[in-house]
PDB file of N, CA and C in Angstrom:
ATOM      1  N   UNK S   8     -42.931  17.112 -19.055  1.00 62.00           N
ATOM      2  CA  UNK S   8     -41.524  17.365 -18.827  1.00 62.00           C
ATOM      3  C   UNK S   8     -41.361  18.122 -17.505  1.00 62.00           C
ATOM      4  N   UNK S   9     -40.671  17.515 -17.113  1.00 70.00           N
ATOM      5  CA  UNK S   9     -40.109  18.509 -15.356  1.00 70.00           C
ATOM      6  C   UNK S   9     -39.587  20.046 -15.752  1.00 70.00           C
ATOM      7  N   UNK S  10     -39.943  21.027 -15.088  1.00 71.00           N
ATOM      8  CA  UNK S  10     -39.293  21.570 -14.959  1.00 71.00           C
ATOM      9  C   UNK S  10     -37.691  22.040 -14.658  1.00 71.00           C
ATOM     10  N   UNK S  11     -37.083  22.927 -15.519  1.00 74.00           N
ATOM     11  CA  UNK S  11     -35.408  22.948 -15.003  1.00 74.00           C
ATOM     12  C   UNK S  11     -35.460  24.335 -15.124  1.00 74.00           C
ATOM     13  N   UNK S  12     -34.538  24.293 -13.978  1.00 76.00           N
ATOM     14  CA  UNK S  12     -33.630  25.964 -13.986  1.00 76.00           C
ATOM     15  C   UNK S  12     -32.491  26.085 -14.019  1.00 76.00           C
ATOM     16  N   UNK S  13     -32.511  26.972 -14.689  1.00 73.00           N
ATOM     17  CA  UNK S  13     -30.823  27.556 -15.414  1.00 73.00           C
ATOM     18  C   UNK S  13     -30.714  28.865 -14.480  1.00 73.00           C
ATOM     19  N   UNK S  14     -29.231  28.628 -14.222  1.00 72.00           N
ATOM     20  CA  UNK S  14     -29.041  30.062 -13.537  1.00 72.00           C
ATOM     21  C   UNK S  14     -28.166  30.544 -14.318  1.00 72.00           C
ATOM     22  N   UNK S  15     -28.153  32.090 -14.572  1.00 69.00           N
ATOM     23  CA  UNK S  15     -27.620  32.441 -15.773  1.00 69.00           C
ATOM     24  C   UNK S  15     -27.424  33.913 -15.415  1.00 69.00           C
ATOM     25  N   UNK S  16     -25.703  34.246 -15.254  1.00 68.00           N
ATOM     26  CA  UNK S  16     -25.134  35.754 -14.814  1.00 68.00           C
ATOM     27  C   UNK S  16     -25.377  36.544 -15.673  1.00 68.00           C
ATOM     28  N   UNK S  17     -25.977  37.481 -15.905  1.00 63.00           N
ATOM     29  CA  UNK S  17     -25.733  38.570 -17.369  1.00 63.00           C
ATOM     30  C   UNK S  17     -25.339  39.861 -16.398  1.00 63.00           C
ATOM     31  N   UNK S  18     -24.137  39.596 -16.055  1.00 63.00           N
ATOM     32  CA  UNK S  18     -23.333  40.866 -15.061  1.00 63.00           C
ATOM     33  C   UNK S  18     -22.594  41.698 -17.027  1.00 63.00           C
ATOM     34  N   UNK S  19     -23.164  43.299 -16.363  1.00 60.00           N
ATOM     35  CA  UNK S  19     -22.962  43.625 -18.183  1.00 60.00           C
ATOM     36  C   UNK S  19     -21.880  44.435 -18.112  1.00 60.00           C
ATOM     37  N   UNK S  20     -21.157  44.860 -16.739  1.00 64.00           N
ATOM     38  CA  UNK S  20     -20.222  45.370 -16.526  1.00 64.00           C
ATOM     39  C   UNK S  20     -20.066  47.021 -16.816  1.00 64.00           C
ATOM     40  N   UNK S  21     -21.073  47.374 -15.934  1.00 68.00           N
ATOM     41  CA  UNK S  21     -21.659  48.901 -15.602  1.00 68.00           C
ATOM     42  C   UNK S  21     -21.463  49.203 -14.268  1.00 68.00           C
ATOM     43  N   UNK S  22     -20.778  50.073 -13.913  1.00 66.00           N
ATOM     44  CA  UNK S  22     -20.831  50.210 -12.498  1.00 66.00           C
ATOM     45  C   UNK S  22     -21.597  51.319 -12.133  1.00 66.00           C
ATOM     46  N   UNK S  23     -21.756  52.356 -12.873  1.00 74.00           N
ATOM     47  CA  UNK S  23     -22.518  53.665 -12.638  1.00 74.00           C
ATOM     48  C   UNK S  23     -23.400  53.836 -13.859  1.00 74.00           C
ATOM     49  N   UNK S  24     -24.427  54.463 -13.319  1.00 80.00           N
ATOM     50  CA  UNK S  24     -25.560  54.789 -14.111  1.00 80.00           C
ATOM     51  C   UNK S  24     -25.412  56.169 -14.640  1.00 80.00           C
ATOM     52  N   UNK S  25     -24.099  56.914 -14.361  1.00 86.00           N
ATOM     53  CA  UNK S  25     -24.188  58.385 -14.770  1.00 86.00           C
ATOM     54  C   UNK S  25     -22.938  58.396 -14.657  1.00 86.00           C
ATOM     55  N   UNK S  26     -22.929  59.490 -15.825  1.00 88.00           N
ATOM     56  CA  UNK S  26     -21.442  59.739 -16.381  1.00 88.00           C
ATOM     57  C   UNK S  26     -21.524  60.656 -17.873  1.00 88.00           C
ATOM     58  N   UNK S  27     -20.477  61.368 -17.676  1.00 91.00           N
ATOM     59  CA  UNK S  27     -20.491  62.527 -18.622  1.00 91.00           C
ATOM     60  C   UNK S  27     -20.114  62.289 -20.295  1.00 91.00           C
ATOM     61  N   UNK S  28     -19.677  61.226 -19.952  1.00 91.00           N
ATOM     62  CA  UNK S  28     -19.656  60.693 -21.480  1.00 91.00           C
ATOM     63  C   UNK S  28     -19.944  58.986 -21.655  1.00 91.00           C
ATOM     64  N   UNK S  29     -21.453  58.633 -21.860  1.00 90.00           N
ATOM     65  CA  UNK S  29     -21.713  57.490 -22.052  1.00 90.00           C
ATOM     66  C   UNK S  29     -20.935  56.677 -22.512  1.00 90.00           C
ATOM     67  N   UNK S  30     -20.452  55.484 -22.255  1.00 87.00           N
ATOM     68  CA  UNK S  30     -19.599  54.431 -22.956  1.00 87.00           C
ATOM     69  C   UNK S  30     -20.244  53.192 -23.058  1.00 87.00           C
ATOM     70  N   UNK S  31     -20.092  52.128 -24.091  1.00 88.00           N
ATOM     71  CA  UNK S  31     -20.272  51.072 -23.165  1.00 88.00           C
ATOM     72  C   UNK S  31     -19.717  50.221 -22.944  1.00 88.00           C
ATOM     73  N   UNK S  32     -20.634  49.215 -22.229  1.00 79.00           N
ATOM     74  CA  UNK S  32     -19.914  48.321 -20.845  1.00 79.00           C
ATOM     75  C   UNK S  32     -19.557  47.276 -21.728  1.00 79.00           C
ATOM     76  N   UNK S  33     -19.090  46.282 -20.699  1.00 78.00           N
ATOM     77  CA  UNK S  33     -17.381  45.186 -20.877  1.00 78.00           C
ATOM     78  C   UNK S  33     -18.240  43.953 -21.530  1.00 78.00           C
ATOM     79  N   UNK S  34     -19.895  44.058 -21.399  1.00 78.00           N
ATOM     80  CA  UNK S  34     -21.299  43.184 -21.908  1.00 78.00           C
ATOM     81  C   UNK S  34     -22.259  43.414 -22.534  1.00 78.00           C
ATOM     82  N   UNK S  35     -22.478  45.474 -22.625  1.00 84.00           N
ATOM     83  CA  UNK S  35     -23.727  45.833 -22.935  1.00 84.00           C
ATOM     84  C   UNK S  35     -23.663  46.974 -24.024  1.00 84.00           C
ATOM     85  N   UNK S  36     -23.833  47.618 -23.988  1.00 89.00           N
ATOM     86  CA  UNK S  36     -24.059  48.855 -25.179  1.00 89.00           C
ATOM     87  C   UNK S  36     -25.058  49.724 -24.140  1.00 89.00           C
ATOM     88  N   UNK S  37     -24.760  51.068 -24.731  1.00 92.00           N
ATOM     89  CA  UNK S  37     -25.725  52.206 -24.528  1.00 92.00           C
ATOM     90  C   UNK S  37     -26.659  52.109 -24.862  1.00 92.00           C
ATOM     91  N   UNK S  38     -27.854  52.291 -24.686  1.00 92.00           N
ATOM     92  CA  UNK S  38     -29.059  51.937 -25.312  1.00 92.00           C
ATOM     93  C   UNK S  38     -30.110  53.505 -24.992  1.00 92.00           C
ATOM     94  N   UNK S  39     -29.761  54.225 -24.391  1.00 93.00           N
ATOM     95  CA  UNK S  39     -30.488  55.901 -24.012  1.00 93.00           C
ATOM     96  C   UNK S  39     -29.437  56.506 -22.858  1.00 93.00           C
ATOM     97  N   UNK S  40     -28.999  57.819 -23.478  1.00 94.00           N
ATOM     98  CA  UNK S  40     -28.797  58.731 -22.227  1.00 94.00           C
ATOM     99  C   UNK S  40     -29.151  59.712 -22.662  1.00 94.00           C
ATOM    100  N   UNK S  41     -29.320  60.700 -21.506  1.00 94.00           N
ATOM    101  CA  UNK S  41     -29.749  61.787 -21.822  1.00 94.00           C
ATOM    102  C   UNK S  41     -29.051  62.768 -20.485  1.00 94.00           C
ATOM    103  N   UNK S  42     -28.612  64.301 -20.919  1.00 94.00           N
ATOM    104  CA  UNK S  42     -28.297  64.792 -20.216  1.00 94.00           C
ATOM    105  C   UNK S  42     -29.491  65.172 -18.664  1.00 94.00           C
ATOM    106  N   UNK S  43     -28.886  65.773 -17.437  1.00 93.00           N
ATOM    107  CA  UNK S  43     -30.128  66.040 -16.732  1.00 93.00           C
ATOM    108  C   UNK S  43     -30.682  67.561 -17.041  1.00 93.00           C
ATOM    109  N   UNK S  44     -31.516  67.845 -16.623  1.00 92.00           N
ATOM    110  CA  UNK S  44     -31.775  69.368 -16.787  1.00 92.00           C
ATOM    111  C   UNK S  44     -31.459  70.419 -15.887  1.00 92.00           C
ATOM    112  N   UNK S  45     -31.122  71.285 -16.370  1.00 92.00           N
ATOM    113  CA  UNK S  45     -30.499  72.576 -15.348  1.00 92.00           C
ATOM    114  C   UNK S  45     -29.217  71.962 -14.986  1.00 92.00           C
ATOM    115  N   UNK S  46     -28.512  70.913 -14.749  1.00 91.00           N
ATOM    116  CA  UNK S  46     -27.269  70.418 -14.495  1.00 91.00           C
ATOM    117  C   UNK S  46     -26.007  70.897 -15.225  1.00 91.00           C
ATOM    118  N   UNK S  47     -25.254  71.255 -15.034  1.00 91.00           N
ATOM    119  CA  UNK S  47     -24.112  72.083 -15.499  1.00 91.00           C
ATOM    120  C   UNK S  47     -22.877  70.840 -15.511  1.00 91.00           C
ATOM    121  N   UNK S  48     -23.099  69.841 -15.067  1.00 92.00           N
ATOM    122  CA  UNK S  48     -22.069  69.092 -14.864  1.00 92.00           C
ATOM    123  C   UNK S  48     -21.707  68.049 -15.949  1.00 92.00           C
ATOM    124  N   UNK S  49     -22.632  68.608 -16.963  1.00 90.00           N
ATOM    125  CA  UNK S  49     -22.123  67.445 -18.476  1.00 90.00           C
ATOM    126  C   UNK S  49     -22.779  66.196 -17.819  1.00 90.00           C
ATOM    127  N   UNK S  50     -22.780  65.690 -16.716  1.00 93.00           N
ATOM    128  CA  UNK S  50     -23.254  64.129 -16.074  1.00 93.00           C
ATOM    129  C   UNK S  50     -24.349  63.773 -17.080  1.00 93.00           C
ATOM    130  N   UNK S  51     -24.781  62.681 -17.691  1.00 93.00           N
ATOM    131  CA  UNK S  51     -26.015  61.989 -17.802  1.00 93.00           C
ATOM    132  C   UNK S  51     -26.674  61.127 -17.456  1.00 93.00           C
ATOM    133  N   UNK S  52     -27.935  60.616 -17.418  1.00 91.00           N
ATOM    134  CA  UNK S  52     -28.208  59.260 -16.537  1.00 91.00           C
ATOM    135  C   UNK S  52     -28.336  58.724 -18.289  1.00 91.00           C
ATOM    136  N   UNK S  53     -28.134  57.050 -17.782  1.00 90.00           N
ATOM    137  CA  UNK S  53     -27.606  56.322 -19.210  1.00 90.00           C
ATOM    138  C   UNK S  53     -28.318  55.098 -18.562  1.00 90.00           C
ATOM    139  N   UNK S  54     -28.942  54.385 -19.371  1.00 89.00           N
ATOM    140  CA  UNK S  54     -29.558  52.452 -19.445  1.00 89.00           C
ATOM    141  C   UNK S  54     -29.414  52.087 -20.734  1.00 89.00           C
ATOM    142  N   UNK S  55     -28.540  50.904 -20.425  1.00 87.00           N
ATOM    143  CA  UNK S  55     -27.858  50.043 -21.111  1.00 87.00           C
ATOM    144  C   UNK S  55     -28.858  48.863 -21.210  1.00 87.00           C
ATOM    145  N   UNK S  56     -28.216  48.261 -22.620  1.00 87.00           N
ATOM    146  CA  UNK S  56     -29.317  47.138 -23.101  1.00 87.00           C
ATOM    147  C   UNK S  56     -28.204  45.858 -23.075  1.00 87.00           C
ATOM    148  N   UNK S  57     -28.464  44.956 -22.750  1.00 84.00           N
ATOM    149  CA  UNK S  57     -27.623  43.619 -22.787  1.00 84.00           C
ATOM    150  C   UNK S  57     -28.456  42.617 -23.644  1.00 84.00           C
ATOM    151  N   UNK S  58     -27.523  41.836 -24.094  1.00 81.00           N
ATOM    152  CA  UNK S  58     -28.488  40.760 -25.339  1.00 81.00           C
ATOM    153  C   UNK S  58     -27.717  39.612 -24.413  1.00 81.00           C
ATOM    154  N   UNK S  59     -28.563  38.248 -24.107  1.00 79.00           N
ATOM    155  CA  UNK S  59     -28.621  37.112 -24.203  1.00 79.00           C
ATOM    156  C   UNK S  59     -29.195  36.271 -24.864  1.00 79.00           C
ATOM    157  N   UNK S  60     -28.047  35.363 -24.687  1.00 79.00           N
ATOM    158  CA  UNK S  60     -28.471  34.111 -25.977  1.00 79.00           C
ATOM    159  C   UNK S  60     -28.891  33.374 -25.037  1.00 79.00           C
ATOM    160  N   UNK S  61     -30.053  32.361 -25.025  1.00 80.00           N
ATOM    161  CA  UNK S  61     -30.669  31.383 -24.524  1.00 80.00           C
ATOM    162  C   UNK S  61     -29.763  30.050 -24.838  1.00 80.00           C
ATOM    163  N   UNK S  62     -28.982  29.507 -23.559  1.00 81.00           N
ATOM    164  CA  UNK S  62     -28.182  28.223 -24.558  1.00 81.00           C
ATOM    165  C   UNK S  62     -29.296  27.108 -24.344  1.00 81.00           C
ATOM    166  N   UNK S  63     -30.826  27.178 -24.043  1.00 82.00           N
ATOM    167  CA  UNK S  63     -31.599  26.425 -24.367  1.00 82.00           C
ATOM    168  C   UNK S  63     -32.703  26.534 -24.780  1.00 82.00           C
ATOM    169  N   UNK S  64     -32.557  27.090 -26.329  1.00 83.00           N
ATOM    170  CA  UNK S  64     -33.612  27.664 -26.720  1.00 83.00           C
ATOM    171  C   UNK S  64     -35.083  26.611 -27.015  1.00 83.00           C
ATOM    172  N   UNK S  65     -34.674  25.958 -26.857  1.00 83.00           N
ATOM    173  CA  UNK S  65     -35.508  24.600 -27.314  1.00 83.00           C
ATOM    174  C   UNK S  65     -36.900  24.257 -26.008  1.00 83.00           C
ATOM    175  N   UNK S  66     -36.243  24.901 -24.559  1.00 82.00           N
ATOM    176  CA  UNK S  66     -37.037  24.909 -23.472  1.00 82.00           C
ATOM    177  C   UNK S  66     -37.365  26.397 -23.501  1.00 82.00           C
ATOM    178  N   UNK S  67     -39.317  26.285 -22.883  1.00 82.00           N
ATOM    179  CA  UNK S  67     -39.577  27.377 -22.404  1.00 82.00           C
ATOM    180  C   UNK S  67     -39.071  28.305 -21.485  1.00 82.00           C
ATOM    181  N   UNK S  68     -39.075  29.450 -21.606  1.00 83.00           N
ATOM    182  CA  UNK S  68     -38.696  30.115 -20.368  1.00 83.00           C
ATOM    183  C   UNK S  68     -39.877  30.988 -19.568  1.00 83.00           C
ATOM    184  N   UNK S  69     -40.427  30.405 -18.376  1.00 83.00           N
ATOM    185  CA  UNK S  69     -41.570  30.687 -17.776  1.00 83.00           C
ATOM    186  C   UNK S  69     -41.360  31.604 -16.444  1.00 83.00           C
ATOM    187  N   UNK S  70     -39.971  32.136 -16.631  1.00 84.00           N
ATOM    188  CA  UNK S  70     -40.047  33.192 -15.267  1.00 84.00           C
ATOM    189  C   UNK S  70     -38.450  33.584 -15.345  1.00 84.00           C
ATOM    190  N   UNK S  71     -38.496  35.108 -14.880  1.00 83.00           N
ATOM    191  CA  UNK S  71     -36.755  35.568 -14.643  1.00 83.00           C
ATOM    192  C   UNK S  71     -36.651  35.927 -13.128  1.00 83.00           C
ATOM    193  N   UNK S  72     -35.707  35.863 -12.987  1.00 81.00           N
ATOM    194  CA  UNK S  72     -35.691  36.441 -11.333  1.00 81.00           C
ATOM    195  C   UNK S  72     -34.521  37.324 -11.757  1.00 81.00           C
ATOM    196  N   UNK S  73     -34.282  38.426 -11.128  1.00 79.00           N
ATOM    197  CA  UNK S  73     -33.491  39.743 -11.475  1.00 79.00           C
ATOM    198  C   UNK S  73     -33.108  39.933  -9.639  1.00 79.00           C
ATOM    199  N   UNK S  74     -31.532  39.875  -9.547  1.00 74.00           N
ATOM    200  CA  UNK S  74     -31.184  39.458  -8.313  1.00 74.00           C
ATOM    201  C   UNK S  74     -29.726  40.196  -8.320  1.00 74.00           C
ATOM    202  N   UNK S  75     -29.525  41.125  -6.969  1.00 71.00           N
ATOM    203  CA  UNK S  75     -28.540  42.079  -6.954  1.00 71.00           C
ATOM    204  C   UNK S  75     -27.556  41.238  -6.060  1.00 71.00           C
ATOM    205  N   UNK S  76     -26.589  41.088  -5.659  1.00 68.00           N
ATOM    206  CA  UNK S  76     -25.751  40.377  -4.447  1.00 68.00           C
ATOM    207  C   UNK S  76     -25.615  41.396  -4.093  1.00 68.00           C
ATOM    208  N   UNK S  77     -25.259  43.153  -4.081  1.00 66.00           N
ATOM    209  CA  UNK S  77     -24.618  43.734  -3.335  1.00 66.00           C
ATOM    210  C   UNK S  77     -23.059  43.750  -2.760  1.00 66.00           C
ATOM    211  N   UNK S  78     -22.622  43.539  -3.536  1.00 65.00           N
ATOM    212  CA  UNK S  78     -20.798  43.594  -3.307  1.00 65.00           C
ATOM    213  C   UNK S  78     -20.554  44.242  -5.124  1.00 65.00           C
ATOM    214  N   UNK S  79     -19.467  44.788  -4.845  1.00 59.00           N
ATOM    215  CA  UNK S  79     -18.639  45.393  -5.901  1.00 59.00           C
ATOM    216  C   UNK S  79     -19.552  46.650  -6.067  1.00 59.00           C
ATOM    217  N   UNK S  80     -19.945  47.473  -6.952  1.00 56.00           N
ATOM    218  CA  UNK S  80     -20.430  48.228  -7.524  1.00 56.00           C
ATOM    219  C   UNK S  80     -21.683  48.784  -6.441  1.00 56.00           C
ATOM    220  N   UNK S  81     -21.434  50.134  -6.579  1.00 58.00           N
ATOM    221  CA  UNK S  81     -22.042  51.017  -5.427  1.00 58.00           C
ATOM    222  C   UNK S  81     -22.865  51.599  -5.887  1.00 58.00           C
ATOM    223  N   UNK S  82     -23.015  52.241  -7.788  1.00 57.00           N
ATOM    224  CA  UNK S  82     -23.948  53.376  -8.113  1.00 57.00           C
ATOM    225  C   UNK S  82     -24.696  52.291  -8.880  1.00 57.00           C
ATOM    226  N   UNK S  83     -24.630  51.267  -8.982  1.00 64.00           N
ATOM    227  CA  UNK S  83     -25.541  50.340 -10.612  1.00 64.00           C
ATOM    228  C   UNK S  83     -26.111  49.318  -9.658  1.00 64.00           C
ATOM    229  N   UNK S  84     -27.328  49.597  -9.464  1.00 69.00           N
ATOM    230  CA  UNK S  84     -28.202  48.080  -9.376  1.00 69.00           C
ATOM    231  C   UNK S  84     -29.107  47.735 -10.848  1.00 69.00           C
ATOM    232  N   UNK S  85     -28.825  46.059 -10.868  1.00 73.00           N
ATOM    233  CA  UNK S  85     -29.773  45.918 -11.788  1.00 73.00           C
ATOM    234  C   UNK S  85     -31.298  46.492 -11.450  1.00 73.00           C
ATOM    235  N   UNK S  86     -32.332  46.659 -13.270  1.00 79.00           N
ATOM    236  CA  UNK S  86     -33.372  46.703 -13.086  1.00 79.00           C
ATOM    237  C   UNK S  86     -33.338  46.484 -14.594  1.00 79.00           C
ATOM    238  N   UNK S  87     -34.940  45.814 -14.735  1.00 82.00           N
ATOM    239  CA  UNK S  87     -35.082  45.036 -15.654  1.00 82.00           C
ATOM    240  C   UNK S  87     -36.683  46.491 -16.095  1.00 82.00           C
ATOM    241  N   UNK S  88     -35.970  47.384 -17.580  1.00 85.00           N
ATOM    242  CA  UNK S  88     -36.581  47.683 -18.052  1.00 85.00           C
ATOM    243  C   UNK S  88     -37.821  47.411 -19.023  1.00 85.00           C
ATOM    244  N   UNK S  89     -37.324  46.019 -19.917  1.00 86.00           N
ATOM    245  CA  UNK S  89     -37.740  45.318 -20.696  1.00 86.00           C
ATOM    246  C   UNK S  89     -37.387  43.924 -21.310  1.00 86.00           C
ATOM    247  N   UNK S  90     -38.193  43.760 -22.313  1.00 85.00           N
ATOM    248  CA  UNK S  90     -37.423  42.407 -22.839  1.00 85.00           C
ATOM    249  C   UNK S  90     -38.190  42.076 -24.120  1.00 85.00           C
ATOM    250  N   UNK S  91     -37.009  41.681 -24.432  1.00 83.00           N
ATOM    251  CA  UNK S  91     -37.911  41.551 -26.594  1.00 83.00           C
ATOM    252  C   UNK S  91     -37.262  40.192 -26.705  1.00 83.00           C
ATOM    253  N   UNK S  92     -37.751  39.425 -27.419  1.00 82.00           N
ATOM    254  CA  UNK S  92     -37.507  38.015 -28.018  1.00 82.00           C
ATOM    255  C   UNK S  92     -37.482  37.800 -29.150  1.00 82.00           C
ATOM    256  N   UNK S  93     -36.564  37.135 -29.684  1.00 79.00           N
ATOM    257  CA  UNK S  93     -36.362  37.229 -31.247  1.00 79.00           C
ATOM    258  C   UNK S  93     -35.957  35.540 -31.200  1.00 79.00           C
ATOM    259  N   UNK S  94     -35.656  35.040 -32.599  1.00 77.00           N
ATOM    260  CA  UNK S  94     -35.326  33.731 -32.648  1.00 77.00           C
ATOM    261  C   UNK S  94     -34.033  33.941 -34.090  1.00 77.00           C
ATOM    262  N   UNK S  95     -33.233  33.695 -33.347  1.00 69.00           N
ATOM    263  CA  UNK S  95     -31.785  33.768 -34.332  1.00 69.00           C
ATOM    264  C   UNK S  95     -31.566  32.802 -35.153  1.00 69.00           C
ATOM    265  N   UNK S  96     -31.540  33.171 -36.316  1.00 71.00           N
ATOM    266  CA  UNK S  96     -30.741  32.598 -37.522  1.00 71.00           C
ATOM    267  C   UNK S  96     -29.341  31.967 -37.292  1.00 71.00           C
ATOM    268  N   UNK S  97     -29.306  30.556 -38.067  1.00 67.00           N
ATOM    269  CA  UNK S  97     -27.937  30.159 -38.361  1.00 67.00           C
ATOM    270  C   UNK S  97     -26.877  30.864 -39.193  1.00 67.00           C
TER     271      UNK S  97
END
């Protein structure tokens, strides 16, 4: 079988990585914050977890590319902490 690529946005709608009261984003959930130390400013640094669904679960997936454009959002670049795989139920 040929290879295919899917290009696939998971923009999770985080613009800052710190903030005094974790929320989450417009795609993702909180997934760890923690205040900083000695910081007086309530601020925390916070990473968010995003779930995608594979709309082709049926093909392997043999590589991600994790890719910033640089427009909009000034304090949040992606970075790809991890990744867990599960296989969903009907």
């Amino acid at each position: 079988m040929e290879p295919q690529r899917l290009h696939q946005s998971a923009w999770v709608g985080v613009d800052n990585w710190v903030n005094a009261t974790p929320q989450n984003g417009k795609n993702s959930t909180v997934a760890w914050a923690t205040a900083f130390p000695n910081d007086k400013s309530k601020d925390q640094a916070i990473a968010y977890q995003y779930i995608w669904a594979n709309p082709h679960p049926e093909l392997e997936i043999t590589s991600i590319d994790i890719a910033y454009p640089g427009t909009g959002a000034t304090y949040a670049v992606p970075v790809l902490l991890g990744i867990t795989t599960a296989t969903m139920g009907k």
